[in-house]
Amino acid sequence: MFLLVFIAIISLSGILLAWKDELQLKPPSKKSANTNLELLPLSKIETIAVNHVKDANLDTTINRIDYRPRKGITKVRFETHFTELQIDCFSGKILSQKTRTADIIEMIHDGSIVDFLFNSKSKPVKLFYSTLIGLGLLFLSFSGFWLWKKPKQIKKNKG
């Protein structure tokens, strides 16, 4: 019964992650209209992103920059918050600022949300949570198989 709560969390968050595009849980990708200009260097895009979130009083530590020159956009994600900026690679204009809800759901799904909230670098809760759930699901699988198989053996031995 203890594992039921965690299995329900993993199941529900897994369903949400599978449907994240259809439910619009992640920001849709924009496309630049300025494809005839020269691409901005990555350092300039980084500066634009940092200045933008600094103006919003958010932490400026960047987690990753997803550079998509064919679409003419760059997606910038941050380390300590779930903001995603989409920046035009040609003009430097901010095309979109959205919260990446799918990232929050993913962290709930794998248990790393607790490590994130407590700023733990080694992810001990994620490892414990994932191991506990994995072993619990294995136990439920084997015990379910055994409960299904054993009555068939008893019936076969009686008959």
CSV table of N, CA, C and O in Angstrom, one decimal, residues 86-142:
chain,number,residue,atom,x,y,z
A,86,GLN,N,12.7,32.1,-26.0
A,86,GLN,CA,13.0,31.8,-27.4
A,86,GLN,C,13.4,33.1,-28.0
A,86,GLN,O,12.6,34.1,-27.9
A,87,ILE,N,14.6,33.1,-28.5
A,87,ILE,CA,15.2,34.3,-29.0
A,87,ILE,C,15.5,34.2,-30.5
A,87,ILE,O,16.0,33.2,-30.9
A,88,ASP,N,15.1,35.2,-31.2
A,88,ASP,CA,15.4,35.2,-32.7
A,88,ASP,C,16.9,35.3,-32.9
A,88,ASP,O,17.6,36.1,-32.4
A,89,CYS,N,17.4,34.3,-33.7
A,89,CYS,CA,18.9,34.2,-33.9
A,89,CYS,C,19.4,35.3,-34.8
A,89,CYS,O,20.6,35.5,-34.9
A,90,PHE,N,18.5,36.0,-35.5
A,90,PHE,CA,19.0,37.0,-36.4
A,90,PHE,C,18.9,38.4,-35.8
A,90,PHE,O,19.8,39.2,-35.9
A,91,SER,N,17.7,38.7,-35.1
A,91,SER,CA,17.5,40.1,-34.6
A,91,SER,C,17.8,40.2,-33.1
A,91,SER,O,18.0,41.3,-32.6
A,92,GLY,N,17.8,39.1,-32.4
A,92,GLY,CA,18.0,39.1,-30.9
A,92,GLY,C,16.7,39.4,-30.2
A,92,GLY,O,16.8,39.6,-29.0
A,93,LYS,N,15.6,39.5,-30.9
A,93,LYS,CA,14.3,39.8,-30.2
A,93,LYS,C,13.8,38.6,-29.5
A,93,LYS,O,14.0,37.5,-29.9
A,94,ILE,N,13.3,38.8,-28.3
A,94,ILE,CA,12.7,37.8,-27.5
A,94,ILE,C,11.3,37.4,-28.1
A,94,ILE,O,10.4,38.3,-28.2
A,95,LEU,N,11.2,36.2,-28.6
A,95,LEU,CA,10.0,35.8,-29.3
A,95,LEU,C,8.9,35.2,-28.3
A,95,LEU,O,7.7,35.3,-28.5
A,96,SER,N,9.5,34.6,-27.2
A,96,SER,CA,8.6,34.0,-26.3
A,96,SER,C,9.3,33.8,-24.9
A,96,SER,O,10.5,33.6,-24.9
A,97,GLN,N,8.5,34.0,-23.9
A,97,GLN,CA,9.0,33.7,-22.5
A,97,GLN,C,7.8,32.9,-21.9
A,97,GLN,O,6.8,33.4,-21.6
A,98,LYS,N,8.1,31.6,-21.6
A,98,LYS,CA,7.1,30.7,-21.1
A,98,LYS,C,7.7,29.9,-20.0
A,98,LYS,O,8.9,29.7,-19.9
A,99,THR,N,6.8,29.3,-19.2
A,99,THR,CA,7.3,28.3,-18.1
A,99,THR,C,7.2,26.9,-18.8
A,99,THR,O,6.2,26.6,-19.4
A,100,ARG,N,8.3,26.2,-18.6
A,100,ARG,CA,8.3,24.8,-19.1
A,100,ARG,C,7.6,23.8,-18.1
A,100,ARG,O,8.3,23.2,-17.3
A,101,THR,N,6.3,23.8,-18.2
A,101,THR,CA,5.6,22.9,-17.3
A,101,THR,C,6.0,21.4,-17.4
A,101,THR,O,6.0,20.7,-16.4
A,102,ALA,N,6.3,21.0,-18.6
A,102,ALA,CA,6.7,19.6,-18.9
A,102,ALA,C,8.0,19.3,-18.0
A,102,ALA,O,8.1,18.1,-17.6
A,103,ASP,N,8.9,20.2,-17.8
A,103,ASP,CA,10.1,20.0,-17.0
A,103,ASP,C,9.7,19.8,-15.6
A,103,ASP,O,10.3,18.9,-14.9
A,104,ILE,N,8.7,20.5,-15.1
A,104,ILE,CA,8.3,20.3,-13.7
A,104,ILE,C,7.7,18.9,-13.5
A,104,ILE,O,8.0,18.2,-12.6
A,105,ILE,N,6.8,18.5,-14.5
A,105,ILE,CA,6.2,17.2,-14.4
A,105,ILE,C,7.2,16.1,-14.5
A,105,ILE,O,7.2,15.1,-13.8
A,106,GLU,N,8.2,16.3,-15.4
A,106,GLU,CA,9.3,15.3,-15.5
A,106,GLU,C,10.1,15.2,-14.2
A,106,GLU,O,10.4,14.1,-13.7
A,107,MET,N,10.3,16.3,-13.5
A,107,MET,CA,11.0,16.2,-12.2
A,107,MET,C,10.1,15.5,-11.1
A,107,MET,O,10.6,14.8,-10.2
A,108,ILE,N,8.8,15.7,-11.2
A,108,ILE,CA,7.9,15.0,-10.3
A,108,ILE,C,8.0,13.5,-10.6
A,108,ILE,O,8.0,12.7,-9.7
A,109,HIS,N,8.0,13.2,-11.9
A,109,HIS,CA,8.0,11.8,-12.4
A,109,HIS,C,9.2,11.1,-11.9
A,109,HIS,O,9.1,9.9,-11.4
A,110,ASP,N,10.4,11.7,-11.9
A,110,ASP,CA,11.6,10.9,-11.5
A,110,ASP,C,12.0,11.2,-10.1
A,110,ASP,O,13.1,10.7,-9.7
A,111,GLY,N,11.3,12.0,-9.4
A,111,GLY,CA,11.6,12.3,-8.0
A,111,GLY,C,12.6,13.4,-7.8
A,111,GLY,O,12.9,13.8,-6.6
A,112,SER,N,13.2,13.9,-8.8
A,112,SER,CA,14.2,14.9,-8.7
A,112,SER,C,13.7,16.3,-8.2
A,112,SER,O,14.5,17.2,-7.9
A,113,ILE,N,12.4,16.5,-8.2
A,113,ILE,CA,11.8,17.7,-7.7
A,113,ILE,C,12.2,18.0,-6.3
A,113,ILE,O,12.4,19.2,-5.9
A,114,VAL,N,12.3,17.0,-5.4
A,114,VAL,CA,12.7,17.2,-4.0
A,114,VAL,C,14.1,17.6,-4.0
A,114,VAL,O,14.5,18.6,-3.3
A,115,ASP,N,15.0,17.0,-4.8
A,115,ASP,CA,16.4,17.4,-4.8
A,115,ASP,C,16.5,18.9,-5.3
A,115,ASP,O,17.3,19.7,-4.9
A,116,PHE,N,15.7,19.2,-6.3
A,116,PHE,CA,15.7,20.6,-6.9
A,116,PHE,C,15.2,21.6,-5.8
A,116,PHE,O,15.9,22.6,-5.6
A,117,LEU,N,14.2,21.3,-5.1
A,117,LEU,CA,13.7,22.2,-4.0
A,117,LEU,C,14.7,22.4,-2.9
A,117,LEU,O,14.8,23.5,-2.3
A,118,PHE,N,15.5,21.4,-2.6
A,118,PHE,CA,16.5,21.5,-1.5
A,118,PHE,C,17.9,21.8,-2.1
A,118,PHE,O,18.8,21.7,-1.3
A,119,ASN,N,17.9,22.0,-3.4
A,119,ASN,CA,19.2,22.4,-4.0
A,119,ASN,C,20.3,21.4,-3.8
A,119,ASN,O,21.5,21.7,-3.5
A,120,SER,N,20.0,20.1,-3.9
A,120,SER,CA,20.9,19.0,-3.7
A,120,SER,C,21.6,18.7,-5.0
A,120,SER,O,20.9,18.4,-6.0
A,121,LYS,N,22.9,18.7,-5.0
A,121,LYS,CA,23.6,18.5,-6.3
A,121,LYS,C,23.8,17.0,-6.6
A,121,LYS,O,23.9,16.6,-7.7
A,122,SER,N,23.8,16.1,-5.6
A,122,SER,CA,24.0,14.7,-5.8
A,122,SER,C,22.8,13.9,-6.1
A,122,SER,O,22.8,12.7,-6.4
A,123,LYS,N,21.6,14.5,-6.0
A,123,LYS,CA,20.3,13.9,-6.3
A,123,LYS,C,20.0,12.6,-5.5
A,123,LYS,O,19.6,11.6,-6.0
A,124,PRO,N,20.2,12.6,-4.1
A,124,PRO,CA,19.9,11.4,-3.4
A,124,PRO,C,18.5,11.0,-3.3
A,124,PRO,O,18.2,9.8,-3.4
A,125,VAL,N,17.6,11.9,-3.3
A,125,VAL,CA,16.1,11.6,-3.3
A,125,VAL,C,15.7,10.9,-4.6
A,125,VAL,O,15.0,9.9,-4.6
A,126,LYS,N,16.2,11.5,-5.7
A,126,LYS,CA,15.9,10.9,-7.0
A,126,LYS,C,16.4,9.4,-7.1
A,126,LYS,O,15.6,8.6,-7.6
A,127,LEU,N,17.6,9.2,-6.7
A,127,LEU,CA,18.1,7.8,-6.7
A,127,LEU,C,17.3,6.9,-5.8
A,127,LEU,O,17.0,5.8,-6.2
A,128,PHE,N,17.0,7.3,-4.6
A,128,PHE,CA,16.2,6.5,-3.6
A,128,PHE,C,14.8,6.3,-4.2
A,128,PHE,O,14.4,5.1,-4.2
A,129,TYR,N,14.2,7.3,-4.6
A,129,TYR,CA,12.8,7.2,-5.2
A,129,TYR,C,12.8,6.3,-6.4
A,129,TYR,O,11.9,5.4,-6.4
A,130,SER,N,13.7,6.4,-7.3
A,130,SER,CA,13.7,5.6,-8.5
A,130,SER,C,14.0,4.1,-8.2
A,130,SER,O,13.3,3.2,-8.7
A,131,THR,N,14.9,3.9,-7.3
A,131,THR,CA,15.2,2.6,-6.8
A,131,THR,C,14.1,1.9,-6.1
A,131,THR,O,13.7,0.8,-6.4
A,132,LEU,N,13.5,2.7,-5.2
A,132,LEU,CA,12.3,2.1,-4.5
A,132,LEU,C,11.2,1.8,-5.4
A,132,LEU,O,10.6,0.7,-5.3
A,133,ILE,N,10.8,2.7,-6.3
A,133,ILE,CA,9.7,2.4,-7.2
A,133,ILE,C,10.1,1.2,-8.2
A,133,ILE,O,9.2,0.4,-8.4
A,134,GLY,N,11.3,1.2,-8.7
A,134,GLY,CA,11.7,0.1,-9.5
A,134,GLY,C,11.6,-1.2,-8.9
A,134,GLY,O,11.1,-2.2,-9.4
A,135,LEU,N,12.1,-1.3,-7.6
A,135,LEU,CA,12.1,-2.6,-6.9
A,135,LEU,C,10.6,-2.9,-6.5
A,135,LEU,O,10.2,-4.1,-6.6
A,136,GLY,N,9.8,-1.9,-6.2
A,136,GLY,CA,8.4,-2.1,-5.9
A,136,GLY,C,7.7,-2.6,-7.1
A,136,GLY,O,6.8,-3.6,-6.9
A,137,LEU,N,7.9,-2.1,-8.2
A,137,LEU,CA,7.2,-2.6,-9.4
A,137,LEU,C,7.7,-4.0,-9.8
A,137,LEU,O,6.9,-4.8,-10.2
A,138,LEU,N,9.0,-4.3,-9.6
A,138,LEU,CA,9.4,-5.7,-9.8
A,138,LEU,C,8.7,-6.6,-8.8
A,138,LEU,O,8.3,-7.7,-9.3
A,139,PHE,N,8.6,-6.2,-7.6
A,139,PHE,CA,8.0,-7.1,-6.6
A,139,PHE,C,6.5,-7.3,-7.0
A,139,PHE,O,6.0,-8.4,-6.9
A,140,LEU,N,5.8,-6.2,-7.4
A,140,LEU,CA,4.4,-6.3,-7.8
A,140,LEU,C,4.3,-7.2,-9.0
A,140,LEU,O,3.3,-8.0,-9.1
A,141,SER,N,5.2,-7.1,-9.9
A,141,SER,CA,5.1,-7.9,-11.1
A,141,SER,C,5.3,-9.4,-10.8
A,141,SER,O,4.5,-10.3,-11.3
A,142,PHE,N,6.3,-9.7,-10.0
A,142,PHE,CA,6.6,-11.1,-9.7
A,142,PHE,C,5.4,-11.7,-8.8
A,142,PHE,O,5.0,-12.8,-9.0
